[in-house]
PDB file of C-alpha atoms in Angstrom:
ATOM      1  CA  UNK A   1      -9.572   3.493  19.448  1.00  0.00           C
ATOM      2  CA  UNK A   2      -6.671   5.565  18.123  1.00  0.00           C
ATOM      3  CA  UNK A   3      -6.206   6.125  14.395  1.00  0.00           C
ATOM      4  CA  UNK A   4      -2.846   6.347  12.569  1.00  0.00           C
ATOM      5  CA  UNK A   5      -2.987  10.154  12.528  1.00  0.00           C
ATOM      6  CA  UNK A   6      -2.666  10.081  16.338  1.00  0.00           C
ATOM      7  CA  UNK A   7       0.880   8.683  16.144  1.00  0.00           C
ATOM      8  CA  UNK A   8       2.434  11.570  14.224  1.00  0.00           C
ATOM      9  CA  UNK A   9       3.034  15.245  15.053  1.00  0.00           C
ATOM     10  CA  UNK A  10       2.760  16.549  11.478  1.00  0.00           C
ATOM     11  CA  UNK A  11      -0.095  15.085   9.423  1.00  0.00           C
ATOM     12  CA  UNK A  12      -0.824  16.917   6.174  1.00  0.00           C
ATOM     13  CA  UNK A  13      -3.197  16.421   3.269  1.00  0.00           C
ATOM     14  CA  UNK A  14      -1.343  14.328   0.685  1.00  0.00           C
ATOM     15  CA  UNK A  15      -2.507  16.717  -2.049  1.00  0.00           C
ATOM     16  CA  UNK A  16      -0.366  19.424  -0.395  1.00  0.00           C
ATOM     17  CA  UNK A  17       2.737  17.182  -0.438  1.00  0.00           C
ATOM     18  CA  UNK A  18       2.940  16.138  -4.086  1.00  0.00           C
ATOM     19  CA  UNK A  19       6.566  17.255  -4.311  1.00  0.00           C
ATOM     20  CA  UNK A  20       7.451  14.678  -1.624  1.00  0.00           C
ATOM     21  CA  UNK A  21       5.966  11.778  -3.614  1.00  0.00           C
ATOM     22  CA  UNK A  22       7.153   9.833  -6.648  1.00  0.00           C
ATOM     23  CA  UNK A  23       5.730  10.881 -10.007  1.00  0.00           C
ATOM     24  CA  UNK A  24       3.140   8.095 -10.331  1.00  0.00           C
ATOM     25  CA  UNK A  25       1.827   8.609  -6.787  1.00  0.00           C
ATOM     26  CA  UNK A  26       1.678  12.406  -7.141  1.00  0.00           C
ATOM     27  CA  UNK A  27      -0.178  12.066 -10.468  1.00  0.00           C
ATOM     28  CA  UNK A  28      -2.719   9.656  -8.969  1.00  0.00           C
ATOM     29  CA  UNK A  29      -3.427  12.008  -6.069  1.00  0.00           C
ATOM     30  CA  UNK A  30      -3.558  15.050  -8.345  1.00  0.00           C
ATOM     31  CA  UNK A  31      -6.118  13.271 -10.575  1.00  0.00           C
ATOM     32  CA  UNK A  32      -7.992  11.611  -7.684  1.00  0.00           C
ATOM     33  CA  UNK A  33     -11.426  10.180  -8.472  1.00  0.00           C
ATOM     34  CA  UNK A  34     -13.610   8.240  -6.107  1.00  0.00           C
ATOM     35  CA  UNK A  35     -16.232   8.551  -3.438  1.00  0.00           C
ATOM     36  CA  UNK A  36     -13.651   9.360  -0.745  1.00  0.00           C
ATOM     37  CA  UNK A  37     -12.566  13.014  -1.056  1.00  0.00           C
ATOM     38  CA  UNK A  38      -8.855  13.515  -1.772  1.00  0.00           C
ATOM     39  CA  UNK A  39      -8.560  15.580   1.436  1.00  0.00           C
ATOM     40  CA  UNK A  40      -9.035  12.292   3.355  1.00  0.00           C
ATOM     41  CA  UNK A  41      -5.659  11.056   2.050  1.00  0.00           C
ATOM     42  CA  UNK A  42      -2.928  12.203   4.392  1.00  0.00           C
ATOM     43  CA  UNK A  43       0.856  12.287   4.339  1.00  0.00           C
ATOM     44  CA  UNK A  44       3.282  11.946   7.240  1.00  0.00           C
ATOM     45  CA  UNK A  45       7.017  12.428   6.944  1.00  0.00           C
ATOM     46  CA  UNK A  46       9.019   9.522   8.345  1.00  0.00           C
ATOM     47  CA  UNK A  47      12.681   8.609   8.449  1.00  0.00           C
ATOM     48  CA  UNK A  48      13.584   6.352   5.488  1.00  0.00           C
ATOM     49  CA  UNK A  49      15.777   4.276   7.810  1.00  0.00           C
ATOM     50  CA  UNK A  50      12.621   3.012   9.538  1.00  0.00           C
ATOM     51  CA  UNK A  51      10.410   2.573   6.463  1.00  0.00           C
ATOM     52  CA  UNK A  52       9.844  -1.123   7.136  1.00  0.00           C
ATOM     53  CA  UNK A  53       6.897  -2.005   9.354  1.00  0.00           C
ATOM     54  CA  UNK A  54       8.724  -3.344  12.419  1.00  0.00           C
ATOM     55  CA  UNK A  55      11.093  -0.394  12.975  1.00  0.00           C
ATOM     56  CA  UNK A  56       8.288   2.060  12.172  1.00  0.00           C
ATOM     57  CA  UNK A  57       5.892   0.649  14.755  1.00  0.00           C
ATOM     58  CA  UNK A  58       8.726   0.332  17.271  1.00  0.00           C
ATOM     59  CA  UNK A  59       9.299   4.082  16.880  1.00  0.00           C
ATOM     60  CA  UNK A  60       5.700   5.355  16.663  1.00  0.00           C
ATOM     61  CA  UNK A  61       3.738   2.760  18.640  1.00  0.00           C
ATOM     62  CA  UNK A  62       3.159  -0.987  18.452  1.00  0.00           C
ATOM     63  CA  UNK A  63      -0.582  -0.359  18.152  1.00  0.00           C
ATOM     64  CA  UNK A  64       0.067   0.921  14.602  1.00  0.00           C
ATOM     65  CA  UNK A  65       0.837  -2.640  13.515  1.00  0.00           C
ATOM     66  CA  UNK A  66      -2.910  -3.385  13.486  1.00  0.00           C
ATOM     67  CA  UNK A  67      -3.568  -0.354  11.260  1.00  0.00           C
ATOM     68  CA  UNK A  68      -0.703  -0.726   8.800  1.00  0.00           C
ATOM     69  CA  UNK A  69      -0.877  -2.425   5.415  1.00  0.00           C
ATOM     70  CA  UNK A  70       1.862  -3.704   3.141  1.00  0.00           C
ATOM     71  CA  UNK A  71       1.792  -3.605  -0.657  1.00  0.00           C
ATOM     72  CA  UNK A  72       3.785  -6.317  -2.388  1.00  0.00           C
ATOM     73  CA  UNK A  73       4.259  -6.974  -6.092  1.00  0.00           C
ATOM     74  CA  UNK A  74       3.777 -10.507  -7.357  1.00  0.00           C
ATOM     75  CA  UNK A  75       4.393 -12.158 -10.702  1.00  0.00           C
ATOM     76  CA  UNK A  76       1.904 -14.725 -11.937  1.00  0.00           C
ATOM     77  CA  UNK A  77       3.172 -17.015 -14.705  1.00  0.00           C
ATOM     78  CA  UNK A  78       1.249 -19.155 -17.143  1.00  0.00           C
ATOM     79  CA  UNK A  79       3.095 -20.512 -20.139  1.00  0.00           C
ATOM     80  CA  UNK A  80       5.438 -17.778 -21.290  1.00  0.00           C
ATOM     81  CA  UNK A  81       3.203 -14.965 -20.055  1.00  0.00           C
ATOM     82  CA  UNK A  82       3.888 -13.011 -16.848  1.00  0.00           C
ATOM     83  CA  UNK A  83       1.269 -10.880 -15.104  1.00  0.00           C
ATOM     84  CA  UNK A  84       2.420  -8.390 -12.488  1.00  0.00           C
ATOM     85  CA  UNK A  85      -0.055  -7.586  -9.744  1.00  0.00           C
ATOM     86  CA  UNK A  86       0.003  -5.735  -6.446  1.00  0.00           C
ATOM     87  CA  UNK A  87      -1.385  -7.198  -3.236  1.00  0.00           C
ATOM     88  CA  UNK A  88      -2.376  -5.118  -0.226  1.00  0.00           C
ATOM     89  CA  UNK A  89      -2.726  -6.895   3.126  1.00  0.00           C
ATOM     90  CA  UNK A  90      -2.627  -5.911   6.778  1.00  0.00           C
ATOM     91  CA  UNK A  91       0.871  -5.909   8.227  1.00  0.00           C
ATOM     92  CA  UNK A  92      -0.140  -8.601  10.694  1.00  0.00           C
ATOM     93  CA  UNK A  93      -0.651 -11.033   7.805  1.00  0.00           C
ATOM     94  CA  UNK A  94       1.198 -12.318   4.763  1.00  0.00           C
ATOM     95  CA  UNK A  95      -0.019 -12.577   1.170  1.00  0.00           C
ATOM     96  CA  UNK A  96      -1.398 -15.990   0.162  1.00  0.00           C
ATOM     97  CA  UNK A  97       0.664 -15.994  -3.039  1.00  0.00           C
ATOM     98  CA  UNK A  98       0.360 -19.689  -3.903  1.00  0.00           C
ATOM     99  CA  UNK A  99      -3.354 -19.910  -3.099  1.00  0.00           C
ATOM    100  CA  UNK A 100      -5.596 -16.865  -3.471  1.00  0.00           C
ATOM    101  CA  UNK A 101      -3.251 -14.852  -5.716  1.00  0.00           C
ATOM    102  CA  UNK A 102      -2.333 -17.702  -8.047  1.00  0.00           C
ATOM    103  CA  UNK A 103      -5.976 -18.732  -8.506  1.00  0.00           C
ATOM    104  CA  UNK A 104      -7.210 -15.166  -8.984  1.00  0.00           C
ATOM    105  CA  UNK A 105      -4.594 -14.471 -11.652  1.00  0.00           C
ATOM    106  CA  UNK A 106      -5.226 -17.823 -13.351  1.00  0.00           C
ATOM    107  CA  UNK A 107      -1.514 -18.513 -13.058  1.00  0.00           C
ATOM    108  CA  UNK A 108       0.239 -21.840 -12.942  1.00  0.00           C
ATOM    109  CA  UNK A 109       2.880 -20.335 -10.664  1.00  0.00           C
ATOM    110  CA  UNK A 110       2.990 -17.149  -8.610  1.00  0.00           C
ATOM    111  CA  UNK A 111       5.858 -15.624  -6.653  1.00  0.00           C
ATOM    112  CA  UNK A 112       7.064 -12.300  -5.372  1.00  0.00           C
ATOM    113  CA  UNK A 113       8.317 -10.201  -8.280  1.00  0.00           C
ATOM    114  CA  UNK A 114      12.055  -9.523  -8.392  1.00  0.00           C
ATOM    115  CA  UNK A 115      12.924  -6.257  -6.666  1.00  0.00           C
ATOM    116  CA  UNK A 116      14.298  -4.615  -9.823  1.00  0.00           C
ATOM    117  CA  UNK A 117      11.075  -5.468 -11.687  1.00  0.00           C
ATOM    118  CA  UNK A 118       8.824  -4.209  -8.877  1.00  0.00           C
ATOM    119  CA  UNK A 119      10.751  -0.960  -8.545  1.00  0.00           C
ATOM    120  CA  UNK A 120      11.384  -0.375 -12.233  1.00  0.00           C
ATOM    121  CA  UNK A 121       7.848  -1.111 -13.412  1.00  0.00           C
ATOM    122  CA  UNK A 122       6.089   0.735 -10.571  1.00  0.00           C
ATOM    123  CA  UNK A 123       8.283   3.847 -10.600  1.00  0.00           C
ATOM    124  CA  UNK A 124       8.474   3.618  -6.808  1.00  0.00           C
ATOM    125  CA  UNK A 125      11.186   2.873  -4.265  1.00  0.00           C
ATOM    126  CA  UNK A 126      11.657  -0.540  -2.702  1.00  0.00           C
ATOM    127  CA  UNK A 127      10.183  -0.472   0.786  1.00  0.00           C
ATOM    128  CA  UNK A 128       7.727   2.273  -0.152  1.00  0.00           C
ATOM    129  CA  UNK A 129       5.607   0.710  -2.909  1.00  0.00           C
ATOM    130  CA  UNK A 130       2.018   1.796  -2.533  1.00  0.00           C
ATOM    131  CA  UNK A 131      -1.190   0.826  -4.330  1.00  0.00           C
ATOM    132  CA  UNK A 132      -1.820   4.456  -5.292  1.00  0.00           C
ATOM    133  CA  UNK A 133      -0.307   5.247  -8.689  1.00  0.00           C
ATOM    134  CA  UNK A 134       0.478   1.725  -9.847  1.00  0.00           C
ATOM    135  CA  UNK A 135       0.472   0.959 -13.577  1.00  0.00           C
ATOM    136  CA  UNK A 136      -3.093   0.735 -14.905  1.00  0.00           C
ATOM    137  CA  UNK A 137      -2.424  -2.711 -16.389  1.00  0.00           C
ATOM    138  CA  UNK A 138      -1.714  -4.261 -12.985  1.00  0.00           C
ATOM    139  CA  UNK A 139      -4.476  -5.967 -11.065  1.00  0.00           C
ATOM    140  CA  UNK A 140      -4.644  -4.677  -7.489  1.00  0.00           C
ATOM    141  CA  UNK A 141      -5.745  -7.300  -4.984  1.00  0.00           C
ATOM    142  CA  UNK A 142      -6.930  -5.815  -1.688  1.00  0.00           C
ATOM    143  CA  UNK A 143      -7.605  -7.963   1.351  1.00  0.00           C
ATOM    144  CA  UNK A 144     -11.133  -7.428   2.695  1.00  0.00           C
ATOM    145  CA  UNK A 145      -9.712  -6.506   6.117  1.00  0.00           C
ATOM    146  CA  UNK A 146      -7.833  -3.580   4.541  1.00  0.00           C
ATOM    147  CA  UNK A 147     -10.931  -2.440   2.639  1.00  0.00           C
ATOM    148  CA  UNK A 148     -12.914  -2.515   5.902  1.00  0.00           C
ATOM    149  CA  UNK A 149     -10.324  -0.566   7.901  1.00  0.00           C
ATOM    150  CA  UNK A 150     -11.252   3.009   8.819  1.00  0.00           C
ATOM    151  CA  UNK A 151      -7.676   4.005   7.889  1.00  0.00           C
ATOM    152  CA  UNK A 152      -4.552   2.176   6.762  1.00  0.00           C
ATOM    153  CA  UNK A 153      -0.974   3.384   7.078  1.00  0.00           C
ATOM    154  CA  UNK A 154       0.712   2.514   3.759  1.00  0.00           C
ATOM    155  CA  UNK A 155       3.779   3.395   1.729  1.00  0.00           C
ATOM    156  CA  UNK A 156       4.050   6.691  -0.124  1.00  0.00           C
ATOM    157  CA  UNK A 157       6.004   5.452  -3.141  1.00  0.00           C
ATOM    158  CA  UNK A 158       9.255   6.410  -1.398  1.00  0.00           C
ATOM    159  CA  UNK A 159      10.977   5.032   1.688  1.00  0.00           C
ATOM    160  CA  UNK A 160      10.593   8.475   3.235  1.00  0.00           C
ATOM    161  CA  UNK A 161       7.021   9.195   4.277  1.00  0.00           C
ATOM    162  CA  UNK A 162       3.776   7.270   4.626  1.00  0.00           C
ATOM    163  CA  UNK A 163       0.211   7.773   3.494  1.00  0.00           C
ATOM    164  CA  UNK A 164      -2.823   7.357   5.716  1.00  0.00           C
ATOM    165  CA  UNK A 165      -5.793   6.362   3.593  1.00  0.00           C
ATOM    166  CA  UNK A 166      -9.341   5.175   4.371  1.00  0.00           C
ATOM    167  CA  UNK A 167      -9.772   1.485   3.530  1.00  0.00           C
ATOM    168  CA  UNK A 168     -12.768   2.346   1.364  1.00  0.00           C
ATOM    169  CA  UNK A 169     -10.572   4.546  -0.848  1.00  0.00           C
ATOM    170  CA  UNK A 170      -8.078   1.708  -1.283  1.00  0.00           C
ATOM    171  CA  UNK A 171     -10.872  -0.662  -2.330  1.00  0.00           C
ATOM    172  CA  UNK A 172     -11.963   1.848  -4.999  1.00  0.00           C
ATOM    173  CA  UNK A 173      -8.540   2.296  -6.617  1.00  0.00           C
ATOM    174  CA  UNK A 174      -8.314   1.555 -10.356  1.00  0.00           C
ATOM    175  CA  UNK A 175      -8.005  -2.181 -11.020  1.00  0.00           C
ATOM    176  CA  UNK A 176      -8.823  -3.086  -7.406  1.00  0.00           C
ATOM    177  CA  UNK A 177     -10.524  -6.338  -6.460  1.00  0.00           C
ATOM    178  CA  UNK A 178     -11.355  -6.971  -2.813  1.00  0.00           C
ATOM    179  CA  UNK A 179     -10.680 -10.569  -1.790  1.00  0.00           C
ATOM    180  CA  UNK A 180     -11.431 -12.458   1.400  1.00  0.00           C
ATOM    181  CA  UNK A 181      -8.465 -14.430   2.689  1.00  0.00           C
ATOM    182  CA  UNK A 182      -5.784 -12.669   0.631  1.00  0.00           C
ATOM    183  CA  UNK A 183      -3.906 -12.004   3.855  1.00  0.00           C
ATOM    184  CA  UNK A 184      -3.253 -15.034   6.046  1.00  0.00           C
ATOM    185  CA  UNK A 185      -1.870 -15.250   9.580  1.00  0.00           C
TER     186      UNK A 185
END
């Protein structure tokens, strides 16, 4: 079975591409801790015009859809308190915001965070938000299918470029909780 690295001509260690990443993502890779060595995190340069999943897989191969993951920011509300969290699910699924996310956050209501909040609070670009380098106060909810994936193609913090990261490394990120059923068909 092919892996995401097979789709791209120029695959480099992410630690050698820190200048191509946003500040929070570069800092997280520079200070990498975990059982997966930082050299296993890879960077590929992609056109920002095709940063979204559909155009990207149309360009590089439809088979990548099964090995891509999307990171979305949600806002859980209870009373007057808002909790921002990131959710990472396979691109073939959608986040169960009103079920799994809402219950996990103990929120009365959960919804996708407004774009300006997601971008402003993460320090990343819309369409490139990644779980690596998120604010330490945010819970990170990772679907079990992503954690089990040999590799996942994810955002790099910018619309330009993608990261290829072992699922195990994503499950070990600070604040991460692996949840069954976070991503639904």
